[in-house]
Coordinates of C-alpha atoms and ligand atoms in Angstrom, one line a residue:
M1 CA -38.8 9.3 -34.2
A2 CA -41.5 11.8 -34.4
A3 CA -40.0 13.8 -32.2
Q4 CA -36.5 14.2 -33.8
E5 CA -38.3 14.8 -37.0
E6 CA -40.4 17.6 -35.5
K7 CA -36.9 19.5 -33.5
K8 CA -35.4 19.4 -37.4
S9 CA -38.4 20.5 -38.8
G10 CA -38.0 23.4 -36.4
F11 CA -34.7 24.3 -37.0
M12 CA -34.8 24.1 -40.1
N13 CA -38.4 26.6 -39.5
W14 CA -36.0 29.0 -38.1
Y15 CA -33.5 28.8 -39.3
F16 CA -35.7 29.7 -43.1
G17 CA -37.5 32.3 -40.7
S18 CA -35.0 33.9 -38.7
N19 CA -34.2 36.8 -39.8
L20 CA -30.7 36.7 -41.9
L21 CA -28.7 39.5 -40.9
F22 CA -29.0 37.5 -37.2
R23 CA -27.8 34.4 -39.0
I24 CA -25.1 35.1 -40.2
L25 CA -23.8 37.1 -37.6
I26 CA -24.1 35.0 -35.0
G27 CA -21.7 33.2 -37.9
L28 CA -19.0 35.4 -37.5
V29 CA -19.1 36.0 -34.1
L30 CA -19.1 31.5 -34.1
G31 CA -16.5 31.3 -36.1
A32 CA -14.1 34.1 -34.5
V33 CA -14.7 32.2 -31.5
V34 CA -14.1 29.3 -32.5
G35 CA -11.4 30.8 -35.0
M36 CA -9.2 32.2 -32.5
F37 CA -9.3 29.0 -29.5
L38 CA -8.0 28.0 -32.9
A39 CA -5.1 29.9 -32.9
F40 CA -4.5 29.3 -30.1
S41 CA -4.5 25.7 -30.3
P42 CA -2.7 24.6 -33.6
E43 CA -3.4 20.8 -32.9
F44 CA -7.3 20.8 -33.5
A45 CA -6.0 23.5 -36.3
G46 CA -5.5 21.4 -38.9
P47 CA -7.9 19.2 -39.2
F48 CA -10.3 22.0 -38.8
V49 CA -9.0 23.5 -41.6
A50 CA -9.2 20.1 -43.6
Y51 CA -12.2 19.1 -43.1
T52 CA -14.4 22.0 -42.8
R53 CA -12.8 23.8 -45.8
F54 CA -15.4 22.2 -47.9
F55 CA -17.9 23.6 -46.7
G56 CA -16.5 27.4 -46.8
D57 CA -15.1 26.7 -50.4
I58 CA -18.2 26.0 -51.5
F59 CA -20.2 29.4 -50.6
V60 CA -17.3 30.8 -52.6
R61 CA -18.1 29.2 -55.7
L62 CA -21.5 29.4 -55.1
L63 CA -20.9 33.5 -55.5
R64 CA -18.7 33.2 -58.0
M65 CA -20.8 31.2 -60.5
I66 CA -23.3 33.5 -60.5
V67 CA -20.8 36.9 -61.2
V68 CA -20.7 36.5 -65.1
P69 CA -23.8 36.0 -66.2
V70 CA -25.0 38.4 -63.1
I71 CA -22.9 41.9 -65.0
F72 CA -23.0 40.3 -68.6
F73 CA -26.9 40.0 -68.2
S74 CA -27.6 42.9 -66.1
L75 CA -25.0 45.7 -68.2
I76 CA -26.5 44.9 -71.0
V77 CA -29.9 45.5 -69.2
G78 CA -29.0 48.4 -68.0
A79 CA -27.5 50.4 -71.5
A80 CA -30.4 49.9 -73.5
S81 CA -32.3 51.6 -71.3
I82 CA -30.5 55.2 -71.0
T83 CA -29.7 56.2 -73.7
V84 CA -25.5 57.1 -74.3
Q85 CA -26.0 60.9 -73.1
Q86 CA -27.1 60.2 -69.8
L87 CA -24.7 56.7 -69.9
G88 CA -22.3 58.6 -70.7
R89 CA -22.7 61.7 -67.9
V90 CA -23.1 58.8 -65.3
G91 CA -19.4 57.0 -66.2
V92 CA -18.1 60.7 -65.6
K93 CA -19.5 61.2 -62.3
I94 CA -19.0 57.5 -61.1
F95 CA -15.3 58.2 -62.2
I96 CA -14.5 61.0 -60.9
Y97 CA -16.6 59.7 -57.6
Y98 CA -14.3 56.8 -57.6
L99 CA -10.7 58.7 -57.4
A100 CA -11.9 61.7 -55.3
T101 CA -12.4 58.5 -52.1
T102 CA -9.4 57.1 -53.6
A103 CA -7.6 60.0 -52.2
V104 CA -9.0 60.7 -49.8
A105 CA -8.2 56.6 -48.3
V106 CA -4.7 57.6 -49.4
S107 CA -4.6 60.7 -47.2
I108 CA -6.0 59.0 -43.7
G109 CA -3.6 56.2 -44.5
L110 CA -0.8 58.3 -44.7
L111 CA -1.8 60.2 -41.6
L112 CA -3.0 58.0 -39.4
A113 CA 0.7 56.6 -39.6
T114 CA 2.6 59.3 -40.1
V115 CA 0.9 61.1 -36.6
F116 CA 1.4 57.0 -34.8
D117 CA 4.5 56.0 -36.5
P118 CA 3.9 52.0 -36.4
G119 CA 6.1 49.6 -36.7
A120 CA 9.6 52.6 -35.2
G121 CA 12.2 51.3 -33.2
L122 CA 11.2 47.5 -34.2
N123 CA 15.0 47.4 -36.3
I124 CA 13.9 43.9 -38.3
A125 CA 16.5 42.7 -40.2
G126 CA 17.3 40.6 -43.1
N127 CA 16.6 37.1 -43.6
A128 CA 18.6 34.9 -46.0
A129 CA 16.0 32.6 -46.2
V130 CA 12.9 34.8 -47.4
Q131 CA 13.0 35.9 -51.4
G132 CA 12.8 38.7 -52.5
K133 CA 9.8 40.1 -55.4
T134 CA 9.2 42.5 -57.3
A135 CA 6.0 43.6 -59.6
T136 CA 6.6 46.3 -62.4
P137 CA 3.1 47.6 -63.6
P138 CA 2.4 46.6 -67.1
P139 CA 2.4 50.2 -69.3
F140 CA -1.2 51.5 -68.6
S141 CA -1.4 51.6 -73.0
Q142 CA -1.6 47.8 -72.5
V143 CA -4.1 48.1 -69.5
L144 CA -6.5 49.9 -72.2
L145 CA -6.1 47.5 -75.0
N146 CA -6.9 44.9 -72.7
I147 CA -10.5 46.4 -71.8
V148 CA -11.1 45.6 -75.2
P149 CA -11.8 41.7 -76.1
N150 CA -10.2 40.0 -78.2
N151 CA -13.0 37.1 -78.2
P152 CA -15.8 38.2 -76.4
L153 CA -16.4 34.1 -75.3
E154 CA -13.4 33.8 -74.3
S155 CA -13.3 36.3 -71.7
L156 CA -16.5 35.4 -69.5
A157 CA -15.4 31.9 -70.0
K158 CA -12.4 33.7 -68.1
G159 CA -14.1 35.6 -66.2
D160 CA -12.2 39.2 -66.9
V161 CA -14.3 41.7 -65.7
L162 CA -13.6 44.7 -67.8
P163 CA -14.2 43.1 -71.2
I164 CA -17.3 41.3 -70.1
I165 CA -18.0 45.2 -69.2
F166 CA -16.5 46.2 -72.6
F167 CA -18.2 44.5 -73.9
A168 CA -21.3 43.6 -73.0
L169 CA -22.0 47.8 -72.5
I170 CA -21.2 48.6 -76.4
F171 CA -23.6 44.9 -76.8
G172 CA -26.7 46.6 -74.9
I173 CA -26.3 50.3 -76.8
A174 CA -26.4 48.2 -80.3
L175 CA -29.3 46.2 -78.9
S176 CA -31.6 50.0 -78.0
V177 CA -30.9 51.3 -81.0
L178 CA -32.2 47.6 -82.6
R179 CA -35.7 48.7 -80.9
S180 CA -36.1 52.0 -82.2
S181 CA -35.2 50.7 -85.0
Q182 CA -37.6 51.3 -88.0
N183 CA -37.3 48.0 -89.8
S184 CA -40.8 46.2 -87.6
V185 CA -39.2 42.8 -88.1
L186 CA -36.1 44.3 -86.4
A187 CA -37.5 46.4 -83.7
S188 CA -39.6 43.3 -82.6
G189 CA -37.1 41.1 -82.6
A190 CA -34.7 43.1 -80.2
T191 CA -37.8 44.2 -77.6
K192 CA -37.2 40.0 -77.8
L193 CA -34.0 40.1 -77.3
F194 CA -34.0 43.5 -74.4
E195 CA -36.6 41.1 -71.8
L196 CA -34.1 37.5 -72.8
C197 CA -31.8 39.7 -71.4
Q198 CA -34.2 41.3 -68.4
T199 CA -36.0 37.7 -67.8
V200 CA -32.3 36.0 -66.9
A201 CA -31.3 39.1 -65.0
E202 CA -34.3 38.8 -62.6
T203 CA -33.1 34.7 -62.4
M204 CA -30.0 35.4 -61.8
Y205 CA -31.1 38.1 -58.7
L206 CA -32.6 34.7 -57.4
L207 CA -30.6 32.6 -57.8
V208 CA -28.5 34.8 -55.6
H209 CA -31.2 35.4 -53.2
G210 CA -30.7 31.3 -52.4
I211 CA -27.5 31.7 -52.1
M212 CA -27.4 33.8 -48.8
Q213 CA -29.8 31.2 -47.5
Y214 CA -26.7 28.9 -46.9
A215 CA -24.8 32.2 -45.9
P216 CA -24.3 31.6 -42.8
V217 CA -22.4 28.2 -42.8
G218 CA -19.8 29.5 -45.2
V219 CA -19.3 33.1 -43.2
F220 CA -18.8 29.9 -39.9
V221 CA -16.7 28.3 -42.0
L222 CA -14.1 31.1 -44.1
I223 CA -14.3 33.7 -41.0
A224 CA -12.8 30.5 -38.9
M225 CA -10.0 29.2 -40.6
V226 CA -9.4 32.2 -41.2
F227 CA -8.8 33.5 -36.9
A228 CA -7.6 30.0 -37.2
Q229 CA -4.4 30.4 -39.9
Q230 CA -3.7 34.1 -38.6
G231 CA -5.0 35.0 -35.1
A232 CA -2.0 34.0 -33.6
K233 CA -0.2 36.0 -35.4
V234 CA -1.4 39.5 -34.7
I235 CA -0.6 39.0 -31.3
G236 CA 2.6 41.3 -31.3
P237 CA 4.7 44.4 -33.3
L238 CA 1.6 43.6 -36.3
V239 CA -1.5 44.1 -33.8
F240 CA -1.4 47.8 -34.2
V241 CA -0.8 48.2 -38.0
T242 CA -3.8 46.1 -38.1
F243 CA -5.7 48.0 -35.7
L244 CA -4.5 50.8 -37.6
C245 CA -5.5 50.3 -40.5
Y246 CA -9.0 48.9 -39.6
I247 CA -8.9 52.5 -37.7
G248 CA -9.2 53.9 -41.2
F249 CA -11.9 52.1 -42.3
V250 CA -13.4 53.0 -40.3
A251 CA -12.7 56.8 -40.2
H252 CA -13.0 56.7 -44.2
V253 CA -17.1 55.0 -43.7
I254 CA -18.2 57.2 -41.2
I255 CA -16.4 60.8 -42.2
L256 CA -16.5 60.0 -45.9
Y257 CA -19.3 57.9 -46.8
G258 CA -21.0 59.5 -43.7
G259 CA -20.5 63.2 -44.4
V260 CA -20.9 61.9 -48.9
L261 CA -24.4 60.3 -47.7
T262 CA -26.0 63.6 -45.4
F263 CA -24.4 65.8 -47.9
N264 CA -26.8 64.1 -50.8
K265 CA -29.8 64.3 -48.0
L266 CA -29.5 60.4 -47.5
S267 CA -30.3 58.6 -44.5
F268 CA -27.0 56.6 -42.9
A269 CA -28.8 54.4 -41.3
K270 CA -30.9 53.5 -43.4
F271 CA -28.8 53.1 -46.0
V272 CA -26.2 50.6 -43.2
R273 CA -29.9 48.4 -43.5
G274 CA -29.8 48.3 -47.2
G275 CA -26.9 47.5 -47.7
W276 CA -24.7 45.2 -45.2
E277 CA -25.6 41.9 -47.1
A278 CA -23.2 43.5 -49.3
P279 CA -20.0 44.3 -47.0
I280 CA -20.6 41.9 -44.8
T281 CA -20.0 39.5 -48.3
A282 CA -17.2 41.2 -49.3
F283 CA -15.8 40.6 -45.4
V284 CA -16.2 36.8 -46.0
T285 CA -15.4 36.5 -49.6
R286 CA -11.8 38.9 -49.7
S287 CA -13.1 39.7 -53.3
S288 CA -15.1 43.0 -54.2
N289 CA -15.8 40.4 -57.8
A290 CA -17.0 37.4 -56.0
T291 CA -19.3 39.5 -53.9
L292 CA -20.8 41.4 -56.9
P293 CA -23.9 39.7 -57.1
I294 CA -24.5 40.5 -53.9
S295 CA -23.9 44.7 -53.8
L296 CA -26.1 44.6 -57.1
R297 CA -28.9 42.8 -55.9
V298 CA -28.8 44.8 -52.9
T299 CA -28.1 48.3 -54.1
E300 CA -31.4 47.8 -57.0
E301 CA -33.7 46.2 -54.6
N302 CA -33.1 47.7 -51.1
L303 CA -31.4 50.9 -51.6
G304 CA -33.8 51.9 -54.5
V305 CA -30.7 52.4 -56.7
P306 CA -32.0 52.2 -61.2
R307 CA -30.5 49.2 -62.8
S308 CA -29.2 51.7 -65.9
V309 CA -26.6 53.2 -62.8
S310 CA -25.8 49.9 -60.8
S311 CA -25.4 47.3 -63.3
F312 CA -23.3 49.7 -65.3
S313 CA -21.6 51.3 -62.0
L314 CA -20.8 48.2 -59.5
P315 CA -18.6 45.9 -62.3
I316 CA -16.2 49.5 -62.8
G317 CA -16.5 49.7 -58.9
A318 CA -15.6 46.3 -57.9
T319 CA -12.7 46.2 -60.9
V320 CA -11.0 50.2 -59.5
N321 CA -12.3 52.0 -56.8
M322 CA -10.6 49.8 -53.4
D323 CA -10.2 52.9 -51.1
G324 CA -9.8 49.6 -48.9
T325 CA -6.6 48.9 -50.7
A326 CA -5.6 52.2 -50.6
V327 CA -5.7 53.0 -47.4
Y328 CA -3.5 49.0 -46.9
L329 CA -1.0 50.2 -49.7
A330 CA 0.3 53.4 -47.2
V331 CA -1.0 52.5 -43.7
C332 CA 1.5 49.2 -44.8
A333 CA 4.5 50.9 -46.8
I334 CA 4.6 53.9 -43.3
F335 CA 5.6 50.7 -41.4
I336 CA 7.7 48.6 -43.9
G337 CA 9.7 52.0 -43.7
N338 CA 9.8 51.9 -40.2
A339 CA 10.0 49.0 -39.2
V340 CA 13.6 48.3 -41.0
G341 CA 15.1 52.1 -40.1
H342 CA 14.3 54.1 -43.1
P343 CA 11.4 55.5 -42.4
L344 CA 9.4 57.3 -45.3
T345 CA 10.7 61.1 -46.4
G346 CA 8.7 63.6 -48.0
E347 CA 9.7 63.0 -51.4
H348 CA 8.5 59.0 -51.0
M349 CA 5.4 60.4 -49.0
A350 CA 4.5 62.4 -52.6
T351 CA 5.2 59.1 -54.7
L352 CA 3.1 56.9 -51.5
T353 CA 0.3 59.5 -52.4
I354 CA 0.0 58.3 -56.4
L355 CA 1.7 54.4 -56.4
A356 CA -0.8 53.8 -53.3
T357 CA -4.2 55.5 -56.3
L358 CA -3.3 53.7 -58.6
G359 CA -2.0 50.2 -57.3
S360 CA -5.6 50.8 -55.5
I361 CA -7.0 50.9 -59.2
G362 CA -4.6 48.4 -60.4
A363 CA -5.1 45.3 -58.2
A364 CA -7.9 43.4 -58.8
G365 CA -11.1 42.4 -56.7
V366 CA -9.7 39.1 -55.8
P367 CA -8.2 37.9 -52.1
G368 CA -5.3 39.2 -52.0
A369 CA -4.9 41.2 -54.6
G370 CA -3.0 44.0 -53.0
A371 CA -0.3 43.1 -51.3
I372 CA 1.3 42.1 -55.0
M373 CA 0.2 45.8 -55.8
M374 CA 2.7 46.7 -52.3
L375 CA 5.6 45.1 -53.7
M376 CA 5.3 47.7 -56.6
V377 CA 4.8 50.6 -53.9
L378 CA 7.7 49.1 -52.0
E379 CA 9.2 49.7 -54.8
G380 CA 8.0 53.1 -56.0
V381 CA 9.7 54.5 -52.8
G382 CA 12.8 53.4 -53.0
L383 CA 12.0 49.6 -50.0
P384 CA 12.9 46.6 -53.4
V385 CA 11.3 43.6 -51.2
T386 CA 15.3 42.1 -52.3
A387 CA 15.9 38.6 -51.6
G388 CA 16.9 38.3 -48.1
S389 CA 16.9 41.8 -47.4
A390 CA 14.8 43.2 -43.7
V391 CA 12.4 45.2 -46.1
A392 CA 11.4 41.1 -47.4
A393 CA 11.2 39.8 -44.0
C394 CA 9.0 42.6 -43.2
Y395 CA 6.7 42.1 -45.8
A396 CA 6.9 38.4 -45.6
M397 CA 5.7 39.5 -41.3
I398 CA 2.4 41.5 -43.2
L399 CA 2.0 39.0 -45.9
G400 CA 1.3 36.3 -42.8
I401 CA -1.6 38.2 -42.0
D402 CA -2.8 39.5 -45.5
A403 CA -6.1 37.7 -44.9
L404 CA -7.0 39.5 -42.0
L405 CA -6.2 43.0 -43.4
D406 CA -7.6 42.0 -47.3
M407 CA -11.0 42.0 -45.2
G408 CA -11.5 45.1 -44.3
R409 CA -10.1 46.4 -46.9
T410 CA -12.3 44.1 -49.0
C411 CA -15.9 45.4 -47.3
L412 CA -14.8 49.3 -47.4
N413 CA -13.4 48.8 -51.2
V414 CA -17.5 47.3 -51.9
T415 CA -18.8 49.6 -49.6
G416 CA -17.9 52.8 -51.6
D417 CA -18.7 50.9 -54.6
L418 CA -22.2 51.0 -52.8
V419 CA -22.0 54.3 -51.5
G420 CA -21.5 55.5 -55.4
A421 CA -23.9 54.1 -56.7
V422 CA -26.5 55.6 -54.5
V423 CA -25.5 59.1 -54.8
V424 CA -24.5 59.0 -58.8
S425 CA -28.5 57.6 -59.1
K426 CA -29.3 60.4 -56.5
S427 CA -27.2 63.3 -58.4
E428 CA -29.4 61.7 -61.8
K429 CA -32.7 61.8 -59.9
Q430 CA -33.4 58.2 -60.4
L431 CA -33.2 57.1 -56.8
D432 CA -36.1 54.9 -56.0
L433 CA -36.8 57.9 -52.6
S434 CA -39.3 55.6 -51.5
K435 CA -36.9 52.7 -50.5
W436 CA -34.8 55.5 -47.7
Ligands
LIG1 N1 -9.2 41.6 -52.0 C1 -9.9 43.0 -52.2 C2 -10.7 43.1 -53.0 O1 -11.5 42.5 -53.7 C3 -8.7 43.2 -53.0 C4 -7.5 43.7 -52.3 O2 -6.6 42.3 -52.1 O3 -7.0 45.3 -51.9 O4 -11.4 44.3 -53.1

């Protein structure tokens, strides 16, 4: 009995004492191996998913639980710590960075798909059983209008990121004005409120630390479930399109992010060492939003980004900056065109560039959002997903492996946000270079 107790505490000691990256990687590899095994043994896959889903879902829930308070309080503190001019400058720079990197992502996707022609010669036929679907984007004016909340408490309760950002930003600015008020009562009250927000934000970061201790288990279950349910489907014509998307993701990271960091005299290896927790969390949760607490923590603690930049750029990035989604939209639209025997023309490619950029901006930071945007992109390039059509059959195929594609694209989406926060801080001379 005593020996058993000792063994247990030995395991716990090992668990909490060993490197987190190492533990998460074990979870990842074991999850993939077990999932692949289950993919080819469907009789075990069902019970496995049924019994373990809880342990994966709880990891995602823990992260999502903390998203709203983290964004809200970090952003108030961030906005109250810098001047309005500085905030404006950071905003302009980050938007230019987001747009430029998304344009490069679309180009990489187009280039790869044009050179390797995925889906050519597949001749997919229509299937009467497949339902049609369409998606039309809301008018731009509505998108802008939705940024201003009707009621901030409602937005907080619903977790609507953009209205929360908007309200926290103006709240933080007003708080910083009050802190330097001539009225000493107001000034001291505002300072106390600022310190309170700072303490709440720090408490949230501490919770993130704790949640990550559970990550290896969550990662194992989430990865095993994805592979068990989808692994076998990638074998066949879809293997190539999956492979091309991943080549695009990796190329984007190495060429663009590696290039941008090197250009800014920052080491790519140190970036990976400091930031890895965020892309891995993105990979398994398939949600930029759910990864936000981790992104905010690693950029501040390990990469030396000040809260005034990270609290602003990362939540916006998680909502609008999606380079991985842009690569995916470009590659898969060309794949579907080829597979149904209607390869995209030059004119369609130009439309695709614009639509893939808009689609990546419009996709929410939640699992599967990119696949909804794909409907809009296909419609725009003359391949509407109508009931029973070959396009619908092809779309259904891609949807069948969406989880696998989503893991890679979300990982890239989040990595792009981290790089953006780092380089904009550097250009503002606010990056803590001692971390590099
Ligand atoms: N899941 C992605 C994200 O959260 C969005 C997408 O589906 O493309 O960043």
